[in-house]
XYZ file of N, CA, C and O in Angstrom:
616
model
N -60.861 -43.797 -0.076
C -60.898 -42.457 0.609
C -59.823 -41.449 0.520
O -58.651 -41.829 0.323
N -59.773 -40.353 0.413
C -58.948 -39.215 0.341
C -59.111 -38.376 1.264
O -59.894 -37.923 1.935
N -57.520 -38.046 2.121
C -57.252 -37.035 3.051
C -56.628 -35.848 2.451
O -56.171 -34.941 3.359
N -56.002 -35.908 1.176
C -55.268 -34.906 0.649
C -54.908 -34.972 -0.476
O -55.344 -36.026 -1.454
N -54.619 -33.659 -0.905
C -54.427 -33.531 -2.437
C -53.339 -32.606 -2.854
O -53.077 -31.644 -2.212
N -52.614 -32.821 -3.652
C -50.976 -31.886 -4.393
C -51.412 -31.224 -5.713
O -51.850 -32.141 -6.652
N -51.375 -30.340 -5.788
C -51.028 -29.621 -7.315
C -49.905 -28.494 -7.355
O -49.754 -27.992 -6.492
N -49.638 -28.625 -8.432
C -48.360 -27.549 -8.558
C -48.780 -26.503 -9.825
O -49.549 -26.965 -10.699
N -48.485 -25.025 -9.408
C -48.740 -24.159 -9.928
C -47.491 -23.131 -10.350
O -46.713 -23.215 -9.512
N -47.524 -22.626 -11.118
C -46.335 -21.866 -11.938
C -47.161 -20.462 -11.433
O -48.203 -19.657 -12.081
N -45.980 -19.310 -10.981
C -46.706 -18.249 -10.828
C -46.474 -17.406 -12.050
O -45.792 -16.983 -12.407
N -47.896 -16.741 -12.304
C -47.959 -16.599 -13.645
C -47.424 -14.511 -13.560
O -47.711 -14.061 -12.300
N -47.009 -14.044 -14.357
C -46.635 -12.686 -14.558
C -48.208 -11.606 -13.703
O -47.947 -10.888 -13.122
N -49.193 -12.238 -14.075
C -50.310 -11.421 -13.592
C -50.828 -11.976 -12.267
O -51.162 -11.033 -11.584
N -50.052 -12.664 -11.500
C -49.761 -13.093 -10.177
C -49.260 -12.027 -9.530
O -49.445 -12.483 -7.984
N -48.337 -11.046 -10.011
C -47.291 -10.476 -9.016
C -47.742 -9.144 -8.931
O -49.094 -8.730 -9.564
N -47.407 -8.529 -8.157
C -47.550 -6.957 -7.671
C -46.775 -6.328 -8.254
O -45.177 -6.633 -8.564
N -46.496 -4.603 -7.909
C -45.575 -3.871 -8.265
C -44.038 -4.142 -7.662
O -42.991 -3.692 -8.351
N -43.879 -4.954 -6.743
C -42.737 -5.414 -6.002
C -42.295 -6.467 -6.858
O -41.153 -6.989 -6.479
N -42.768 -7.564 -7.833
C -42.510 -8.404 -7.868
C -42.721 -9.620 -7.448
O -42.319 -10.682 -8.095
N -43.651 -9.480 -6.530
C -44.054 -10.800 -5.962
C -45.406 -11.408 -5.764
O -45.970 -10.472 -6.303
N -45.785 -12.507 -5.356
C -47.141 -12.550 -6.260
C -47.979 -11.991 -4.968
O -47.490 -12.223 -3.513
N -49.181 -11.464 -5.605
C -49.889 -10.656 -4.853
C -50.468 -11.736 -3.601
O -50.955 -12.584 -4.005
N -50.959 -11.140 -2.357
C -51.174 -12.222 -1.070
C -52.784 -12.843 -1.602
O -52.800 -13.999 -1.240
N -53.659 -11.785 -1.973
C -54.983 -12.587 -2.558
C -54.801 -13.776 -3.369
O -55.697 -14.559 -3.246
N -53.589 -13.704 -4.323
C -53.500 -15.328 -5.255
C -53.420 -16.113 -4.494
O -53.409 -17.371 -4.922
N -52.825 -16.363 -2.995
C -53.141 -17.421 -2.107
C -54.004 -18.185 -2.196
O -54.123 -19.111 -2.078
N -55.154 -17.375 -1.981
C -56.257 -17.550 -1.876
C -57.145 -18.277 -3.357
O -57.788 -19.357 -2.908
N -57.152 -17.761 -3.867
C -57.436 -18.368 -5.622
C -56.423 -19.882 -5.910
O -56.842 -20.796 -6.177
N -55.333 -19.651 -5.161
C -54.514 -21.101 -5.480
C -55.093 -22.029 -4.470
O -55.122 -23.578 -4.855
N -55.205 -21.594 -3.440
C -56.232 -22.683 -2.308
C -57.427 -23.430 -3.157
O -57.893 -24.212 -2.990
N -58.077 -22.436 -3.601
C -59.487 -22.823 -4.126
C -59.491 -23.555 -5.330
O -60.217 -24.987 -5.717
N -58.284 -23.457 -6.111
C -57.783 -24.091 -7.414
C -57.811 -25.305 -6.998
O -58.156 -26.513 -7.631
N -56.586 -25.803 -6.213
C -56.034 -27.042 -5.064
C -57.882 -27.584 -4.879
O -57.984 -28.720 -4.976
N -58.710 -26.676 -3.964
C -59.990 -27.423 -3.664
C -60.727 -28.191 -4.837
O -61.243 -29.175 -4.839
N -60.784 -26.989 -6.209
C -61.498 -27.921 -6.965
C -61.083 -28.923 -7.740
O -61.795 -29.816 -8.209
N -59.439 -29.212 -7.866
C -58.995 -30.168 -8.520
C -59.069 -31.270 -7.344
O -59.514 -32.406 -8.044
N -58.945 -31.136 -6.270
C -59.433 -32.142 -5.394
C -60.708 -33.103 -5.680
O -60.731 -33.955 -5.757
N -61.877 -32.182 -5.785
C -63.187 -32.766 -5.840
C -63.167 -33.339 -7.045
O -63.534 -34.474 -7.294
N -62.767 -32.847 -8.544
C -62.730 -33.366 -9.574
C -61.826 -34.680 -9.610
O -62.052 -35.672 -10.195
N -60.878 -34.771 -9.015
C -59.972 -36.342 -8.415
C -60.994 -36.944 -8.103
O -60.878 -38.186 -8.339
N -61.677 -36.871 -7.185
C -63.140 -37.635 -6.635
C -63.964 -38.288 -7.564
O -65.189 -38.860 -7.149
N -63.963 -37.516 -8.899
C -64.926 -37.623 -9.523
C -66.088 -36.595 -9.372
O -67.374 -37.100 -9.941
N -66.060 -35.753 -8.607
C -66.962 -35.111 -8.086
C -66.578 -33.138 -8.775
O -65.550 -33.056 -9.759
N -67.828 -32.313 -8.596
C -67.151 -31.179 -8.894
C -67.595 -30.276 -7.465
O -68.314 -30.602 -6.689
N -67.168 -28.986 -7.298
C -67.586 -27.990 -6.561
C -69.191 -27.912 -6.372
O -69.502 -27.317 -5.361
N -69.698 -27.945 -7.587
C -71.135 -27.644 -7.645
C -71.546 -29.061 -8.316
O -71.588 -29.422 -9.191
N -72.224 -30.106 -7.417
C -72.146 -31.303 -7.706
C -74.242 -31.675 -7.549
O -74.769 -30.904 -6.976
N -74.530 -31.993 -8.354
C -76.226 -32.445 -8.717
C -76.429 -33.753 -8.066
O -75.485 -34.534 -8.338
N -77.112 -33.617 -6.831
C -77.389 -34.867 -6.189
C -79.079 -34.872 -6.286
O -79.604 -34.194 -5.482
N -79.558 -35.934 -6.842
C -80.897 -35.776 -7.114
C -81.558 -34.544 -7.871
O -80.985 -34.017 -9.035
N -82.633 -34.337 -7.053
C -82.681 -32.363 -7.746
C -81.741 -31.347 -7.004
O -82.628 -30.464 -7.038
N -81.074 -31.876 -6.047
C -80.514 -30.537 -5.359
C -79.098 -30.281 -5.979
O -78.366 -31.255 -6.540
N -78.480 -29.163 -5.893
C -77.181 -28.476 -6.444
C -76.779 -28.443 -5.021
O -76.988 -27.408 -4.359
N -75.650 -29.241 -5.195
C -74.880 -29.008 -3.738
C -73.762 -28.186 -4.236
O -73.108 -28.518 -5.178
N -73.402 -27.300 -3.012
C -72.097 -26.276 -3.175
C -71.649 -25.966 -1.805
O -72.196 -26.739 -1.225
N -70.261 -25.518 -1.993
C -69.444 -25.408 -0.743
C -68.885 -23.653 -0.742
O -67.645 -23.726 -0.920
N -70.066 -23.379 -0.170
C -69.361 -21.639 0.230
C -68.450 -21.634 1.292
O -68.249 -22.381 2.369
N -67.425 -20.410 1.253
C -66.378 -20.323 2.367
C -67.138 -19.687 3.483
O -67.805 -18.750 3.197
N -67.072 -20.198 4.710
C -67.078 -19.247 5.673
C -65.900 -18.576 6.852
O -66.432 -18.016 7.482
N -64.748 -19.375 6.283
C -63.507 -18.984 7.100
C -62.017 -19.425 6.077
O -62.601 -20.471 5.511
N -61.567 -18.087 5.615
C -60.104 -18.425 5.153
C -59.082 -17.983 5.644
O -59.538 -16.764 6.319
N -58.156 -17.976 5.761
C -56.620 -17.613 6.579
C -55.511 -17.816 5.864
O -55.578 -19.109 5.250
N -54.381 -17.051 5.813
C -53.276 -17.524 5.149
C -52.285 -16.714 6.109
O -52.051 -15.624 6.264
N -50.742 -17.651 6.248
C -49.917 -17.209 7.020
C -48.671 -17.137 6.086
O -48.394 -18.032 5.222
N -48.257 -15.957 5.643
C -47.434 -16.001 5.042
C -45.509 -15.905 5.141
O -45.271 -15.399 6.246
N -44.863 -16.719 4.929
C -43.837 -16.685 5.122
C -42.376 -16.803 4.234
O -41.492 -16.169 4.681
N -42.461 -16.679 3.213
C -41.304 -16.175 2.033
C -42.173 -15.797 0.785
O -43.086 -16.581 0.433
N -41.781 -14.925 0.137
C -42.620 -14.337 -1.225
C -42.235 -15.476 -2.491
O -41.488 -16.089 -2.303
N -43.069 -15.448 -3.034
C -43.098 -16.177 -4.649
C -43.041 -15.002 -5.560
O -43.720 -14.080 -5.184
N -42.300 -15.589 -6.478
C -41.958 -14.523 -7.564
C -42.393 -14.944 -8.715
O -42.564 -16.335 -9.165
N -42.307 -13.974 -9.782
C -42.684 -14.782 -11.321
C -42.130 -15.957 -11.444
O -40.848 -16.199 -11.249
N -42.567 -16.994 -12.194
C -42.336 -17.816 -12.740
C -41.592 -19.101 -11.507
O -40.932 -20.191 -12.089
N -41.732 -18.787 -10.735
C -41.704 -19.859 -9.806
C -42.717 -20.537 -9.417
O -43.788 -20.670 -9.698
N -42.145 -22.367 -9.241
C -43.171 -23.350 -9.115
C -43.632 -23.360 -8.033
O -42.778 -23.622 -6.469
N -44.750 -23.842 -7.428
C -45.544 -23.598 -6.300
C -46.131 -25.200 -5.849
O -47.072 -25.109 -7.081
N -46.056 -26.062 -4.934
C -46.869 -27.059 -4.962
C -47.882 -26.637 -3.786
O -47.765 -26.134 -2.803
N -49.322 -26.499 -3.951
C -49.962 -26.471 -3.240
C -50.852 -27.948 -2.721
O -50.970 -28.651 -3.073
N -50.241 -28.118 -1.332
C -50.709 -29.496 -0.602
C -52.089 -29.197 0.191
O -52.062 -28.300 1.320
N -53.432 -29.241 -0.512
C -54.869 -29.655 0.694
C -54.425 -30.946 1.405
O -54.099 -31.823 1.014
N -55.124 -30.486 2.397
C -55.022 -31.656 3.662
C -56.197 -31.699 4.616
O -56.386 -30.294 5.053
N -57.070 -32.389 4.379
C -58.699 -32.805 5.106
C -58.410 -32.583 6.608
O -57.798 -33.464 7.579
N -58.380 -31.464 7.224
C -58.455 -31.575 8.463
C -59.405 -32.070 9.660
O -59.469 -32.952 10.459
N -60.520 -31.747 9.285
C -61.737 -31.944 9.632
C -62.989 -32.443 8.499
O -63.122 -31.338 8.051
N -63.623 -33.258 9.129
C -65.069 -33.204 8.112
C -66.283 -33.292 9.617
O -66.468 -34.355 10.412
N -66.871 -32.521 9.368
C -68.122 -32.320 10.227
C -69.368 -32.722 9.532
O -69.079 -33.309 8.432
N -70.344 -32.659 10.418
C -71.836 -33.171 9.767
C -72.090 -32.153 8.268
O -72.552 -32.704 6.987
N -71.754 -31.066 8.654
C -72.229 -30.011 7.452
C -70.530 -28.728 6.796
O -71.489 -28.314 6.062
N -69.914 -29.388 7.352
C -68.576 -28.517 6.797
C -67.256 -29.393 6.439
O -67.125 -30.657 6.960
N -66.498 -28.950 5.972
C -64.946 -29.152 5.839
C -64.050 -28.489 6.197
O -64.413 -26.761 5.847
N -62.674 -28.747 6.775
C -61.822 -28.041 7.267
C -60.871 -28.465 6.697
O -60.154 -29.642 6.711
N -59.865 -27.254 5.653
C -58.468 -27.994 5.096
C -57.765 -26.937 5.668
O -57.820 -25.994 5.992
N -56.500 -27.492 5.781
C -55.381 -27.008 5.781
C -54.321 -27.025 4.715
O -54.623 -27.883 3.476
N -53.631 -25.815 4.050
C -53.028 -25.853 2.945
C -51.322 -25.018 3.046
O -51.271 -24.673 3.941
N -50.566 -26.231 2.715
C -49.221 -25.718 2.809
C -48.248 -25.612 1.471
O -48.756 -26.519 0.318
N -48.273 -24.385 0.971
C -47.330 -23.862 0.018
C -45.881 -24.066 0.245
O -45.188 -23.789 0.722
N -45.374 -24.869 -0.813
C -44.026 -25.068 -0.930
C -43.532 -24.528 -2.166
O -43.653 -25.417 -3.066
N -42.340 -24.055 -2.165
C -41.549 -22.981 -3.153
C -40.810 -24.236 -3.821
O -40.271 -25.100 -3.231
N -40.857 -24.966 -5.354
C -40.450 -26.019 -5.712
C -38.935 -25.123 -6.436
O -39.015 -24.304 -7.171
N -37.812 -26.346 -5.940
C -36.302 -25.571 -6.430
C -36.188 -26.716 -6.906
O -36.114 -28.105 -7.780
N -34.278 -26.596 -7.487
C -33.850 -27.450 -8.187
C -33.529 -29.017 -7.265
O -33.660 -29.833 -8.123
N -33.477 -28.716 -5.906
C -33.399 -29.855 -5.116
C -33.994 -29.917 -4.246
O -33.995 -31.054 -3.439
N -34.323 -28.873 -3.381
C -35.325 -28.914 -2.252
C -36.462 -28.036 -2.788
O -36.868 -27.683 -3.367
N -37.072 -28.147 -1.312
C -38.664 -27.302 -1.664
C -38.618 -26.519 -0.419
O -38.285 -27.611 0.756
N -39.112 -25.066 -0.030
C -39.611 -24.796 1.313
C -40.766 -24.030 1.475
O -41.212 -23.911 0.588
N -41.060 -24.513 2.691
C -43.003 -23.923 3.051
C -42.624 -22.367 2.995
O -41.771 -21.808 3.442
N -43.490 -21.735 1.881
C -43.692 -20.523 1.731
C -44.753 -19.680 2.246
O -44.622 -18.463 2.799
N -45.891 -20.372 2.711
C -46.894 -19.728 3.204
C -47.897 -21.159 3.813
O -47.629 -22.692 3.118
N -48.644 -20.938 4.794
C -49.616 -21.959 5.290
C -51.062 -21.078 5.022
O -50.894 -20.323 5.708
N -52.081 -22.168 4.886
C -53.664 -21.554 5.060
C -54.721 -22.611 5.274
O -53.895 -23.955 5.573
N -55.700 -22.470 5.680
C -56.782 -22.958 5.971
C -58.173 -22.711 5.608
O -58.009 -21.236 5.361
N -58.895 -23.207 5.557
C -60.249 -23.034 4.767
C -61.523 -23.868 5.559
O -61.233 -25.023 5.674
N -62.373 -23.157 5.478
C -63.599 -23.592 6.150
C -64.721 -23.716 4.960
O -65.070 -22.521 4.599
N -65.650 -24.374 4.871
C -66.273 -24.669 3.824
C -67.628 -25.295 4.549
O -67.637 -26.243 5.353
N -68.849 -24.897 4.208
C -70.129 -25.426 4.619
C -70.763 -26.092 3.061
O -70.653 -25.877 2.174
N -71.522 -27.314 3.540
C -72.017 -27.756 2.587
C -73.435 -27.180 2.132
O -74.140 -27.010 3.218
N -73.751 -26.487 1.184
C -75.207 -26.205 1.217
C -75.710 -26.590 -0.079
O -75.311 -26.727 -1.202
N -76.944 -26.325 0.222
C -78.198 -26.479 -1.104
C -78.129 -25.499 -1.992
O -78.396 -24.281 -1.056
N -78.160 -24.853 -3.021
C -78.544 -23.875 -3.988
C -79.638 -23.951 -4.555
O -80.080 -24.865 -5.410
N -80.314 -22.880 -4.296
C -81.498 -22.953 -4.930
C -81.607 -21.636 -6.458
O -81.280 -20.721 -5.816
N -81.328 -22.414 -7.488
C -81.103 -21.390 -8.168
C -81.909 -20.099 -8.723
O -81.429 -19.181 -9.410
N -83.061 -20.481 -8.661
C -84.497 -19.608 -9.077
C -83.816 -18.463 -7.953
O -83.796 -17.005 -8.754
N -83.644 -18.514 -6.632
C -83.555 -17.269 -5.834
C -82.060 -17.091 -5.569
O -81.892 -15.800 -4.748
N -81.566 -17.824 -5.601
C -80.246 -17.651 -4.996
C -79.846 -17.698 -3.507
O -78.662 -17.886 -3.119
N -81.138 -18.716 -2.865
C -80.661 -18.808 -1.960
C -79.764 -20.206 -1.389
O -79.942 -21.186 -2.185
N -78.920 -19.756 -0.285
C -78.401 -21.200 0.141
C -78.793 -21.611 1.768
O -78.886 -20.680 2.484
N -78.413 -22.750 1.614
C -79.116 -23.528 2.996
C -78.089 -24.465 3.325
O -77.869 -25.400 2.630
N -77.700 -24.683 4.562
C -76.831 -25.270 4.932
C -77.310 -27.053 5.386
O -78.403 -27.114 6.039
N -76.395 -27.838 4.624
C -77.327 -29.368 4.716
C -76.118 -30.250 5.167
O -75.040 -30.059 4.861
N -76.497 -31.480 5.939
C -75.578 -32.440 5.938
C -75.057 -33.190 4.571
O -75.675 -33.016 3.493
N -73.557 -33.174 4.677
C -72.875 -33.521 3.693
C -73.602 -35.183 3.386
O -73.447 -36.198 3.892
N -73.805 -35.012 1.630
C -74.356 -36.284 1.596
C -73.613 -37.252 1.470
O -72.578 -37.065 1.314
N -73.684 -38.677 1.527
C -73.105 -39.805 1.461
C -72.395 -39.912 0.522
O -71.554 -40.549 0.600
N -72.991 -39.914 -0.453
C -71.967 -40.274 -1.931
C -70.843 -39.000 -1.936
O -69.845 -39.300 -2.769
N -71.235 -37.746 -1.254
C -69.691 -37.270 -1.158
C -68.971 -37.500 0.182
O -67.510 -37.653 -0.095
N -69.621 -37.474 1.129
C -68.479 -37.852 2.524
C -67.904 -39.148 2.287
O -66.990 -39.187 3.336
N -68.732 -39.960 1.906
C -67.962 -41.264 1.593
C -66.571 -41.248 1.282
O -65.781 -42.489 0.918
N -66.444 -40.557 0.197
C -64.811 -40.544 -0.597
C -64.104 -39.771 0.248
O -62.697 -39.557 -0.291
N -64.557 -38.964 1.394
C -63.569 -38.045 2.269
C -63.294 -38.467 3.193
O -64.339 -39.168 4.148
N -61.528 -38.489 3.961
C -61.160 -38.859 5.079
C -60.538 -37.784 5.687
O -59.563 -37.196 4.996
N -60.610 -37.638 6.876
C -59.550 -37.130 7.500
C -58.459 -37.416 7.734
O -58.146 -38.807 7.916
N -57.651 -36.625 7.510
C -56.024 -36.974 7.603
C -55.415 -37.507 9.161
O -55.890 -37.016 9.817
N -54.585 -38.161 8.791
C -54.499 -38.907 10.190
C -53.586 -38.326 11.244
O -52.826 -36.862 10.324
N -53.654 -38.057 12.139
C -53.164 -37.387 13.323
C -51.507 -36.884 12.751
O -51.349 -35.525 13.412
N -50.525 -37.722 12.647
C -49.565 -37.523 12.322
C -49.151 -36.401 11.446
O -48.338 -35.686 11.045
N -50.250 -36.686 10.009
C -49.778 -35.579 9.301
C -50.321 -34.061 9.870
O -49.461 -33.285 9.131
N -51.431 -34.138 10.447
C -51.626 -32.911 10.975
C -50.986 -32.397 11.956
O -50.815 -30.954 11.815
N -50.143 -33.035 12.587
C -49.223 -32.293 13.626
C -48.510 -31.399 12.875
O -47.514 -30.048 13.272
N -47.820 -32.297 12.163
C -46.649 -31.473 11.147
C -46.999 -30.371 10.334
O -46.288 -29.291 10.243
N -48.155 -30.084 10.259
C -48.482 -29.465 9.329
C -49.728 -28.190 9.708
O -50.522 -27.591 9.239
N -49.778 -28.311 11.226
C -50.666 -27.881 11.997
C -50.358 -25.931 11.734
O -48.979 -25.716 11.998
N -51.035 -25.240 11.398
C -50.718 -23.480 11.558
C -51.337 -23.223 12.453
O -52.185 -23.097 13.265
N -50.561 -22.059 13.086
C -50.655 -21.125 14.202
C -50.826 -19.726 13.710
O -49.573 -19.357 13.616
N -51.564 -19.305 13.500
C -51.820 -17.643 13.162
C -52.043 -16.921 14.427
O -52.109 -17.434 15.220
């Protein structure tokens, strides 16, 4: 069972703004990229077909606290931590670390809440449903000591 996942990204020129720093909105894209990679690491997709149902994970809350800027060519580790697994939703914490020659520093902290939903392709309607066992059995909430160290306060 998995409770965390890490991915490394390089800040692309197109990720930066006129000041040469990574635009704030791209932190949200990086969180989403880490979430998708986490699901793939479990043999799943963010859109998973279980029987005749298409399961999806729409966001209901996202936040980010910025501590230091990232610039073009910086390498950043995005650390996803599963903070809560509820009946119909998942809550993640994200830690962004700028990777350097010998050290890494936290540059941002984020959080995301997603709900498990059935998607009706014809109508586009979504309905919250309990997390299927095929998915929930692969997920484990991070241990308290990991969460204590990385709890964000916005």
